[in-house]
Amino acid sequence: MTHSTTDWDALAHRARWQRQARTAAITLFLVAVSIPIILPYFWMVMIAFTARTGGAEADTLWTACAVLVPITIGYAVAYQMLSGRARLAAAGLALALAIALLFVFLGDALHVNNFRFLVNPNVVEELRGKATAGAQFPWVWSAFFNSLVLATVQMLIVVAVSTMAAYYLSRFHFMGRAAFLQSLLILQAFPAITLVIPIFLIVYWVGLLNTLTAPILVITTLELPFFIFIMKGFFDAVPWDTEMSALTDGATRRQAFRMVVLPQVTTGMIAIGVFAFIKGWEEYVFVTGLRTGNSYWVMSTYLYYVREDVMGVDYGLVAAVSVMYVLPSLILYLFAQKYLTQMTLGGVKG
Amino acid sequence: MAEIELRNLSKAWDASVAVDGIDLTLADGEFAAILGPSGCGKSTTLFMLSGVYTPTGGEIRFDGAVVNDVEPRDRNVGIVFQSYALYPNMSVLQNILFPLRFKQVDDADKRAREMAELVQITPLLDRRPSQLSGGQQQRVALARALVKRPNLLLLDEPLSNLDATLRLTMRAEIRRIVTELGVTTILVTHDQLEATTMADRVICMNAGRIEQTGSAEDLYLRPDTLFVAGFIGSPPMNLLAVDPSAAGLRLDVDGPVTLGLRPELLRAAETGVPATVSHVEPMGRETLYTAQSELGQVRFLEPTARPNWAFGDMLKLAFDPADTLLFAPDGQRVPDAHATWKDLAHA
Amino acid sequence: MRTTPRTRAVSDTALFLGPAIVLLAIFFVAPILVNIVVAFTDMSQTLDFKDFPTTKQFNKLGKLDDEALLGIELRRSFYKALMLTLVFVVLTLGIFNLTFALILGLTTTALPDRMGAFFRAVWLLPRMSPSVVYALLWLWVVDSTERGLFNQILMAVGFEPMNLRLDHPMAVIVVANGLIGASLGMIIFTSAIRSIPEHLFHAARADGAGPFSIIRHVILPALRWPISYITIYQALALLVSFEYIFLIMGPARSTMTMAMLSYTKTLAPQIGGGQYAYGAAIAMILIVIGILVALAMWRLTNMKALLQRPRIEVR
Ligand SMILES: Nc1ncnc2c1ncn2[C@@H]1O[C@H](COP(=O)(O)OP(=O)(O)OP(=O)(O)O)[C@@H](O)[C@H]1O
Ligand SMILES: [Mg+2]
């Protein structure tokens, strides 16, 4: 040992140890700050499945936590140590264990009675008599259907209009293109929600108050600049040579758009479609502001008035409605999560 | 098949001139290569020929008829891009069929399969472009460009993404197929070897202009301009600014000129231009030397087997006066003018 | 028969851009103009007006006028709203939308990909949930009785239950908006960090840089534009946001920011007073700020990429 007294093994050991310690510390920190977000959602689910008429049983929440937290930690540790199929097996085991233990400790408390509003149109009236602030509550499915129509139609319009516009802005040269893009940029940064009053007036003047059409058109429009820029980003990324090639192969520009360019931006269309749907599904301000709620119940107003009327009387019902309301958004969100990172905001400098 | 004619063709954007008035005639069935540095307007010329760019000046004629305002889809031009530009959403067969979707063709499927056979991709017809290797994609692109039996085939650096071996085979393949079909073809490339081995005629472009057209030999031995002289050949030609008053040098012209001399035409000899070796680059069979001579810095090639020189060695360099080229200050070659050195042993 | 390029250009524009232009003109541009006009009228519940132009609404905001009683009341609430807005925007932006978003971006990118993505998904949850649901969760968290989630925890560690909505209203709306707001910055910062070339990190590490000097010398310089962008964009968004405040706090005076004031005086369900001109006057202040900020955003835009000229020149 003439050349060196460095103990490489010790250095490597220290480096490994430091790396693991750092990962552990960061994970711990993120878990700690994420608890305030997850816990309320978890509580909502627990209330929905355990609350009896009268109030929420806090005990069940903490019991469930006491069951799930150790299992989750155990799974996380196992995940770190195992790999491949063993991980899958660990996940299955953890899931089975969680379900089994939840049944053992909470079996008596769990019930689906709070979801009776799904089959019984008159739940709210039965609870509160006729003295409901929201007056006549419809069956929840009618609100669900209206929300579905609002969100879907809105999504279709957003996807169609912004795709068409973005393609044209990305691929065609025309007089005033630069000016148009720059104005659109201002509209995109503009805080559209400040316009709720004049929009109400315009909708009133054109006679569209109390309709589903008004919020559909308004929400679509206010999101349009944002989605056009996102789609333009996708179109800008489609190589020019495929389109040039299509033209020399004999296609018109519209044919090239339909057959060659459009299939290359489906990711973008799905992404903006999902986000437009989620936006339409949650809409509250314009649905109430444009008085749509007077004629059409949607999920947001339904939940709002259920909350106003029976919050003190039946927590379970309110939580169950919330669960039903939040579920479509969540499913779509999980599905669309991978697209989120692919969207770039309208030309921000990198 | 068609005869192609470009008359004073130009293309300018607000800020820049990409193509600056070129004249060119291609005979029916001719295979021409456009050679030139990056940004000299090669692709722009092809895009004007295919119709996706509109010229800002001049004319394009197919068989004598001006086609400037004819839509790309009506020109019947086939084009292969550097990146191949295959349609990612279609299978190989659909890619090849695509041009036929816009024509009334009864036996489209048969024609597509024949074309696939010709470029030897029949086993791949059901795959997606993303599942193909570079060489396979390139064949698909070629099949797609040829399936409509174009009047004109445009190849925009089609081989630049391939590895060296594949490039060699594809050169021969493309040449074979194009000859078989007899279609007028323009190949754009950076690679001189590609241009000279594949084309009947080489067109050398620079800064939006045609510097010279001719056979590969013409361009190599008799470059019309300083640019062509410097651009063609590797290692590049020695270009030396010389003065008639320089001691030892005798010129056929008056005034300052540029003397061009290919490195392989310089040799070490008993008499000649004195020089000192400053750099040695062995290149296998031959060795490239850089030397400081009385004429300036020159490079010359010698077989590696010869007694080798090393840094600092002094030697004399001889050349055949007939091999020298003289270029006037405006960059044009002075025809039939040569240079010689005082004590050259004349051959 | 073939159409000429000119007629094709017109029909293309109509087909591709027409729908967007019509929608934007009616429901985006026209409202801006209508708002400016209405702000100078005396429009109220009846939806018509006698006075135009009049600066009555702005006088109400600015100083005492002859309509003594109403005037005093409105003027006070406006100044108060101004202060509350400032506090709300600065706190939420400073604590959550910037600082916490940055922390989330840094920490989640330091973890293995899957884990980082998991935590980002958790933080996006509030943004993806319907606003009414999110607000409801907050009501359950800050419930003043012993049932409130926050109070349960307080009691578990030996404190008295609190009524957060009454005692710390600003804290409630700052945190409620902040938990949503942090996620946008998180996403933008994450993708900016991701796009830093890997070799910069390797080089820094080879030079002996520790995690903090990597953050300081490699990551933060790359986040310059994203941070400016988030600051401006989110300041604007917070300035005009009222949905969550309204859904959680109702028309409480303690959290009556400018946007809230404008909304509750006009359109808020059940309590909206229909004072359209007054609401429009407040909105106009926000709109002017909005336009100025939007213009400022130009500086952050890569105009060259945005306006890049299309390459195909035929229709
Ligand atoms: N759409 C365009 N707008 C403005 N300028 C352009 C455009 N396309 C090309 N140019 C410019 O025209 C010149 C010629 O470009 P071109 O693509 O024809 O070069 P090239 O010879 O094909 O080069 P390369 O070998 O790198 O492909 C370049 O200076 C380029 O910047
Ligand atoms: Mg090119």
XYZ file of N, CA and C in Angstrom, chain C residues 10-177:
504
model
N -60.165 32.628 -47.830
C -61.299 33.150 -47.063
C -62.093 32.007 -46.434
N -62.347 30.980 -47.209
C -63.169 29.906 -46.654
C -62.405 29.117 -45.598
N -61.085 28.994 -45.789
C -60.288 28.351 -44.739
C -60.371 29.116 -43.432
N -60.168 30.429 -43.523
C -60.203 31.243 -42.312
C -61.557 31.112 -41.637
N -62.614 31.172 -42.424
C -63.948 31.075 -41.850
C -64.149 29.721 -41.179
N -63.678 28.693 -41.831
C -63.914 27.347 -41.308
C -63.105 27.079 -40.045
N -61.808 27.388 -40.106
C -60.933 26.997 -39.007
C -60.964 27.989 -37.850
N -60.998 29.268 -38.189
C -60.860 30.291 -37.159
C -62.212 30.899 -36.780
N -63.170 30.803 -37.713
C -64.466 31.448 -37.508
C -65.113 31.154 -36.167
N -65.308 29.882 -35.815
C -65.991 29.576 -34.566
C -65.290 30.212 -33.364
N -63.972 30.117 -33.348
C -63.231 30.693 -32.217
C -63.427 32.199 -32.173
N -63.367 32.848 -33.338
C -63.502 34.305 -33.359
C -64.878 34.719 -32.865
N -65.919 34.031 -33.356
C -67.273 34.407 -32.950
C -67.442 34.251 -31.442
N -67.038 33.106 -30.918
C -67.191 32.888 -29.479
C -66.412 33.919 -28.671
N -65.162 34.147 -29.069
C -64.339 35.088 -28.312
C -64.903 36.498 -28.390
N -65.427 36.854 -29.541
C -65.969 38.206 -29.687
C -67.181 38.402 -28.788
N -68.086 37.426 -28.773
C -69.330 37.617 -28.017
C -69.115 37.485 -26.514
N -68.362 36.460 -26.100
C -68.318 36.182 -24.665
C -67.009 36.572 -23.989
N -66.082 37.159 -24.731
C -64.829 37.544 -24.088
C -64.522 39.023 -24.339
N -64.518 39.413 -25.599
C -64.164 40.797 -25.901
C -65.325 41.730 -25.596
N -66.521 41.360 -26.050
C -67.684 42.209 -25.786
C -67.889 42.457 -24.287
N -67.788 41.427 -23.438
C -67.955 41.681 -22.006
C -66.987 42.722 -21.458
N -65.751 42.725 -21.974
C -64.796 43.724 -21.487
C -65.343 45.123 -21.775
N -65.848 45.310 -23.004
C -66.379 46.622 -23.378
C -67.639 46.942 -22.579
N -68.539 45.955 -22.490
C -69.782 46.182 -21.740
C -69.454 46.584 -20.316
N -68.479 45.915 -19.726
C -68.131 46.230 -18.342
C -67.691 47.688 -18.215
N -66.900 48.126 -19.173
C -66.421 49.507 -19.094
C -67.597 50.481 -19.185
N -68.536 50.199 -20.093
C -69.699 51.078 -20.222
C -70.523 51.059 -18.948
N -70.840 49.853 -18.477
C -71.739 49.737 -17.328
C -71.138 50.387 -16.083
N -69.808 50.333 -15.972
C -69.169 50.928 -14.803
C -69.475 52.423 -14.706
N -69.810 53.047 -15.851
C -70.110 54.484 -15.839
C -71.612 54.763 -15.876
N -72.422 53.786 -15.445
C -73.868 54.019 -15.382
C -74.327 53.847 -13.946
N -75.643 53.866 -13.784
C -76.173 53.607 -12.449
C -77.029 52.345 -12.455
N -76.634 51.377 -13.250
C -77.456 50.184 -13.410
C -77.566 49.397 -12.100
N -78.783 49.027 -11.781
C -78.968 48.155 -10.626
C -80.018 47.113 -10.967
N -80.648 46.567 -9.926
C -81.523 45.411 -10.106
C -82.406 45.387 -11.353
N -82.939 46.545 -11.733
C -83.893 46.547 -12.853
C -83.207 46.348 -14.202
N -81.869 46.351 -14.195
C -81.101 46.080 -15.409
C -81.252 47.145 -16.480
N -81.704 48.354 -16.087
C -81.607 49.445 -17.053
C -80.990 50.635 -16.336
N -80.676 51.686 -17.079
C -80.020 52.792 -16.405
C -80.502 54.109 -16.968
N -80.458 55.127 -16.115
C -80.870 56.464 -16.539
C -79.650 57.334 -16.788
N -78.675 57.188 -15.948
C -77.505 58.060 -16.013
C -76.391 57.454 -16.848
N -75.931 58.188 -17.838
C -74.714 57.765 -18.540
C -74.139 58.946 -19.290
N -72.889 59.247 -19.253
C -71.927 58.615 -18.348
C -71.930 59.280 -16.983
N -71.655 58.526 -15.965
C -71.584 59.083 -14.624
C -70.469 58.406 -13.853
N -69.777 59.146 -13.059
C -68.688 58.544 -12.282
C -69.148 58.231 -10.864
N -70.452 58.176 -10.718
C -71.055 57.934 -9.420
C -70.435 56.737 -8.700
N -70.271 55.622 -9.464
C -69.798 54.391 -8.832
C -68.391 54.589 -8.294
N -67.576 55.314 -9.065
C -66.204 55.499 -8.618
C -66.149 56.463 -7.454
N -67.086 57.437 -7.457
C -67.134 58.326 -6.303
C -67.477 57.544 -5.052
N -68.387 56.587 -5.221
C -68.752 55.757 -4.071
C -67.529 55.034 -3.529
N -66.702 54.596 -4.456
C -65.508 53.875 -4.023
C -64.531 54.816 -3.351
N -64.369 56.003 -3.965
C -63.252 56.854 -3.589
C -63.521 57.735 -2.389
N -64.636 58.448 -2.454
C -64.814 59.383 -1.348
C -66.278 59.463 -0.959
N -66.553 60.163 0.133
C -67.926 60.379 0.567
C -68.684 61.131 -0.513
N -69.925 60.746 -0.777
C -70.703 61.600 -1.652
C -72.022 61.906 -0.973
N -72.924 62.518 -1.711
C -74.141 63.035 -1.094
C -75.059 61.928 -0.570
N -75.049 60.804 -1.242
C -75.906 59.713 -0.738
C -75.297 59.164 0.530
N -75.366 60.013 1.538
C -74.569 59.824 2.736
C -74.486 58.382 3.224
N -75.604 57.858 3.632
C -75.535 56.592 4.352
C -74.915 55.468 3.538
N -75.526 55.322 2.373
C -75.024 54.282 1.479
C -73.564 54.542 1.146
N -73.269 55.829 0.892
C -71.911 56.222 0.523
C -70.898 55.806 1.555
N -71.150 56.093 2.784
C -70.195 55.764 3.840
C -69.966 54.265 3.880
N -71.064 53.583 3.822
C -70.967 52.141 3.960
C -70.100 51.556 2.851
N -70.393 51.939 1.619
C -69.675 51.374 0.500
C -68.218 51.792 0.517
N -67.983 53.065 0.833
C -66.618 53.528 0.802
C -65.770 52.736 1.780
N -66.275 52.572 2.976
C -65.509 51.844 3.971
C -65.222 50.439 3.481
N -66.269 49.784 2.986
C -66.049 48.391 2.625
C -65.053 48.298 1.471
N -65.007 49.339 0.633
C -64.057 49.266 -0.459
C -62.621 49.363 0.033
N -62.378 50.334 0.924
C -61.003 50.435 1.430
C -60.586 49.179 2.153
N -61.531 48.658 2.919
C -61.220 47.448 3.657
C -60.910 46.308 2.671
N -61.736 46.242 1.615
C -61.536 45.187 0.615
C -60.154 45.301 -0.013
N -59.741 46.550 -0.252
C -58.434 46.772 -0.854
C -57.332 46.179 0.026
N -57.422 46.484 1.313
C -56.411 45.980 2.245
C -56.446 44.448 2.316
N -57.667 43.923 2.451
C -57.789 42.465 2.562
C -57.230 41.771 1.320
N -57.533 42.349 0.141
C -57.035 41.761 -1.098
C -55.519 41.697 -1.075
N -54.923 42.819 -0.665
C -53.470 42.885 -0.645
C -52.893 41.803 0.268
N -53.439 41.722 1.477
C -52.942 40.723 2.434
C -53.121 39.327 1.860
N -54.312 39.082 1.328
C -54.625 37.752 0.804
C -53.673 37.355 -0.318
N -53.483 38.268 -1.277
C -52.642 37.938 -2.426
C -51.190 37.730 -1.989
N -50.680 38.657 -1.185
C -49.268 38.571 -0.818
C -48.991 37.312 -0.007
N -49.848 37.039 0.966
C -49.603 35.861 1.800
C -49.711 34.576 0.986
N -50.809 34.429 0.233
C -50.998 33.173 -0.498
C -49.893 32.956 -1.508
N -49.590 34.017 -2.232
C -48.561 33.904 -3.271
C -47.208 33.588 -2.641
N -46.872 34.386 -1.622
C -45.551 34.257 -1.020
C -45.355 32.908 -0.363
N -46.357 32.486 0.411
C -46.157 31.258 1.179
C -46.345 30.028 0.290
N -47.466 29.995 -0.419
C -47.808 28.738 -1.103
C -47.440 28.729 -2.577
N -48.038 29.655 -3.343
C -47.936 29.525 -4.801
C -46.501 29.630 -5.293
N -45.644 30.303 -4.513
C -44.239 30.374 -4.923
C -43.358 29.475 -4.069
N -43.244 29.834 -2.792
C -42.282 29.141 -1.944
C -42.589 27.651 -1.846
N -43.835 27.352 -1.487
C -44.146 25.948 -1.303
C -44.128 25.192 -2.626
N -44.559 25.868 -3.683
C -44.513 25.225 -4.998
C -43.072 24.881 -5.356
N -42.163 25.798 -5.019
C -40.754 25.562 -5.307
C -40.230 24.378 -4.500
N -40.604 24.364 -3.212
C -40.168 23.246 -2.361
C -40.691 21.932 -2.931
N -41.969 21.932 -3.344
C -42.541 20.698 -3.893
C -41.818 20.301 -5.177
N -41.561 21.275 -6.024
C -40.869 20.963 -7.270
C -39.491 20.372 -7.005
N -38.771 20.985 -6.054
C -37.417 20.513 -5.758
C -37.436 19.132 -5.118
N -38.304 18.947 -4.142
C -38.288 17.665 -3.434
C -38.812 16.533 -4.317
N -39.896 16.770 -5.050
C -40.434 15.641 -5.820
C -39.511 15.262 -6.971
N -38.733 16.217 -7.487
C -37.801 15.817 -8.551
C -36.548 15.161 -7.986
N -36.318 15.329 -6.671
C -35.145 14.688 -6.075
C -35.418 13.226 -5.751
N -36.706 12.854 -5.753
C -37.062 11.458 -5.459
C -37.047 10.640 -6.748
N -37.055 9.295 -6.603
C -37.230 8.467 -7.807
C -38.526 8.849 -8.522
N -38.546 8.683 -9.844
C -39.645 9.185 -10.671
C -41.034 8.831 -10.163
N -41.235 7.532 -9.900
C -42.562 7.072 -9.506
C -43.047 7.757 -8.242
N -42.150 7.837 -7.243
C -42.553 8.431 -5.975
C -42.841 9.907 -6.142
N -41.979 10.592 -6.890
C -42.215 12.014 -7.128
C -43.565 12.223 -7.785
N -43.857 11.397 -8.784
C -45.128 11.535 -9.494
C -46.298 11.301 -8.549
N -46.129 10.365 -7.606
C -47.208 10.088 -6.664
C -47.524 11.329 -5.831
N -46.474 11.954 -5.296
C -46.736 13.114 -4.446
C -47.294 14.293 -5.245
N -46.841 14.419 -6.477
C -47.417 15.492 -7.302
C -48.893 15.217 -7.570
N -49.222 13.945 -7.769
C -50.628 13.605 -8.008
C -51.466 13.972 -6.792
N -50.923 13.704 -5.603
C -51.661 14.055 -4.382
C -51.918 15.554 -4.330
N -50.880 16.321 -4.664
C -51.034 17.771 -4.561
C -51.924 18.347 -5.642
N -52.128 17.609 -6.699
C -53.038 18.110 -7.739
C -54.491 17.765 -7.436
N -54.669 16.870 -6.483
C -56.015 16.429 -6.149
C -56.988 17.589 -5.892
N -56.635 18.550 -5.038
C -57.577 19.645 -4.780
C -57.958 20.412 -6.041
N -56.980 20.597 -6.939
C -57.261 21.352 -8.154
C -58.248 20.596 -9.038
N -58.181 19.275 -8.994
C -59.029 18.474 -9.867
C -60.401 18.212 -9.263
N -60.557 18.438 -7.963
C -61.860 18.182 -7.351
C -62.785 19.346 -7.644
N -64.081 19.077 -7.767
C -65.030 20.173 -7.937
C -64.920 21.154 -6.771
N -65.063 22.437 -7.076
C -64.852 23.454 -6.048
C -65.812 23.293 -4.869
N -67.048 22.894 -5.157
C -68.009 22.761 -4.060
C -67.584 21.648 -3.105
N -67.029 20.581 -3.651
C -66.558 19.487 -2.799
C -65.369 19.951 -1.968
N -64.431 20.615 -2.623
C -63.242 21.071 -1.903
C -63.634 22.006 -0.756
N -64.556 22.908 -1.043
C -64.996 23.839 -0.008
C -65.675 23.083 1.134
N -66.444 22.082 0.773
C -67.132 21.284 1.792
C -66.127 20.612 2.712
N -65.060 20.059 2.136
C -64.023 19.437 2.959
C -63.459 20.443 3.935
N -63.268 21.659 3.468
C -62.736 22.679 4.358
C -63.700 22.989 5.486
N -64.975 23.032 5.154
C -65.943 23.297 6.218
C -65.867 22.213 7.284
N -65.633 20.984 6.843
C -65.523 19.905 7.831
C -64.227 19.978 8.614
N -63.186 20.444 7.964
C -61.909 20.551 8.674
C -61.984 21.634 9.741
N -62.537 22.787 9.403
C -62.500 23.915 10.344
C -63.782 24.037 11.160
N -64.641 23.034 11.092
C -65.878 23.042 11.859
C -65.595 23.465 13.306
N -66.398 24.383 13.844
C -66.091 24.948 15.159
C -66.407 23.975 16.289
N -67.210 22.944 16.013
C -67.524 22.003 17.095
C -66.393 20.998 17.271
N -66.603 20.079 18.191
C -65.567 19.080 18.441
C -65.459 18.090 17.281
N -66.404 18.164 16.362
C -66.358 17.237 15.238
C -65.337 17.664 14.176
N -65.039 18.947 14.133
C -64.119 19.438 13.114
C -62.801 18.678 13.164
N -62.286 18.359 11.994
C -61.084 17.537 11.934
C -59.927 18.229 12.655
N -59.816 19.527 12.429
C -58.739 20.294 13.040
C -58.886 20.269 14.563
N -60.109 20.448 14.998
C -60.331 20.456 16.442
C -60.087 19.099 17.068
N -60.425 18.044 16.358
C -60.136 16.711 16.889
C -58.652 16.552 17.154
N -57.872 17.045 16.183
C -56.430 16.915 16.351
C -55.942 17.802 17.494
N -56.478 19.032 17.551
C -56.095 19.937 18.642
C -56.365 19.287 19.987
N -57.572 18.698 20.107
C -57.930 18.111 21.385
C -57.071 16.894 21.699
N -56.718 16.171 20.660
C -55.895 14.988 20.880
C -54.548 15.360 21.473
N -54.029 16.535 21.125
C -52.749 16.946 21.697
C -52.948 17.932 22.843
N -54.180 18.031 23.328
C -54.406 18.732 24.583
C -54.740 20.208 24.495
N -55.213 20.682 23.348
C -55.622 22.085 23.264
C -57.140 22.207 23.285
N -57.584 23.444 23.437
C -59.017 23.722 23.352
C -59.428 23.772 21.890
N -60.652 23.350 21.549
C -61.128 23.515 20.170
C -61.212 24.982 19.784
N -61.061 25.261 18.494
C -61.083 26.658 18.031
C -62.145 26.842 16.962
N -62.553 28.079 16.795
C -63.431 28.404 15.673
C -62.620 29.186 14.648
N -61.972 28.457 13.761
C -61.026 29.101 12.842
C -61.706 30.117 11.932
N -62.897 29.798 11.462
C -63.541 30.705 10.513
C -63.817 32.049 11.147
N -64.060 32.038 12.468
C -64.368 33.290 13.140
C -63.094 33.998 13.583
N -62.149 33.213 14.137
C -60.983 33.840 14.755
C -59.837 34.089 13.787
N -59.681 33.216 12.799
C -58.566 33.399 11.865
C -59.036 33.254 10.421
N -59.982 34.084 10.011
C -60.567 33.906 8.665
C -59.521 34.014 7.570
N -58.588 34.953 7.701
C -57.604 35.138 6.639
C -56.740 33.889 6.498
N -56.369 33.299 7.639
C -55.567 32.076 7.589
C -56.317 30.992 6.823
N -57.618 30.885 7.076
C -58.386 29.832 6.413
C -58.353 30.008 4.901
N -58.633 31.232 4.420
C -58.700 31.368 2.959
C -57.312 31.328 2.325
N -56.302 31.770 3.069
C -54.948 31.688 2.503
C -54.540 30.232 2.324
N -54.764 29.430 3.365
C -54.358 28.024 3.255
C -55.233 27.303 2.229
N -56.543 27.571 2.262
C -57.435 26.870 1.337
C -57.058 27.169 -0.115
N -56.768 28.432 -0.427
C -56.360 28.761 -1.793
C -54.944 28.297 -2.085
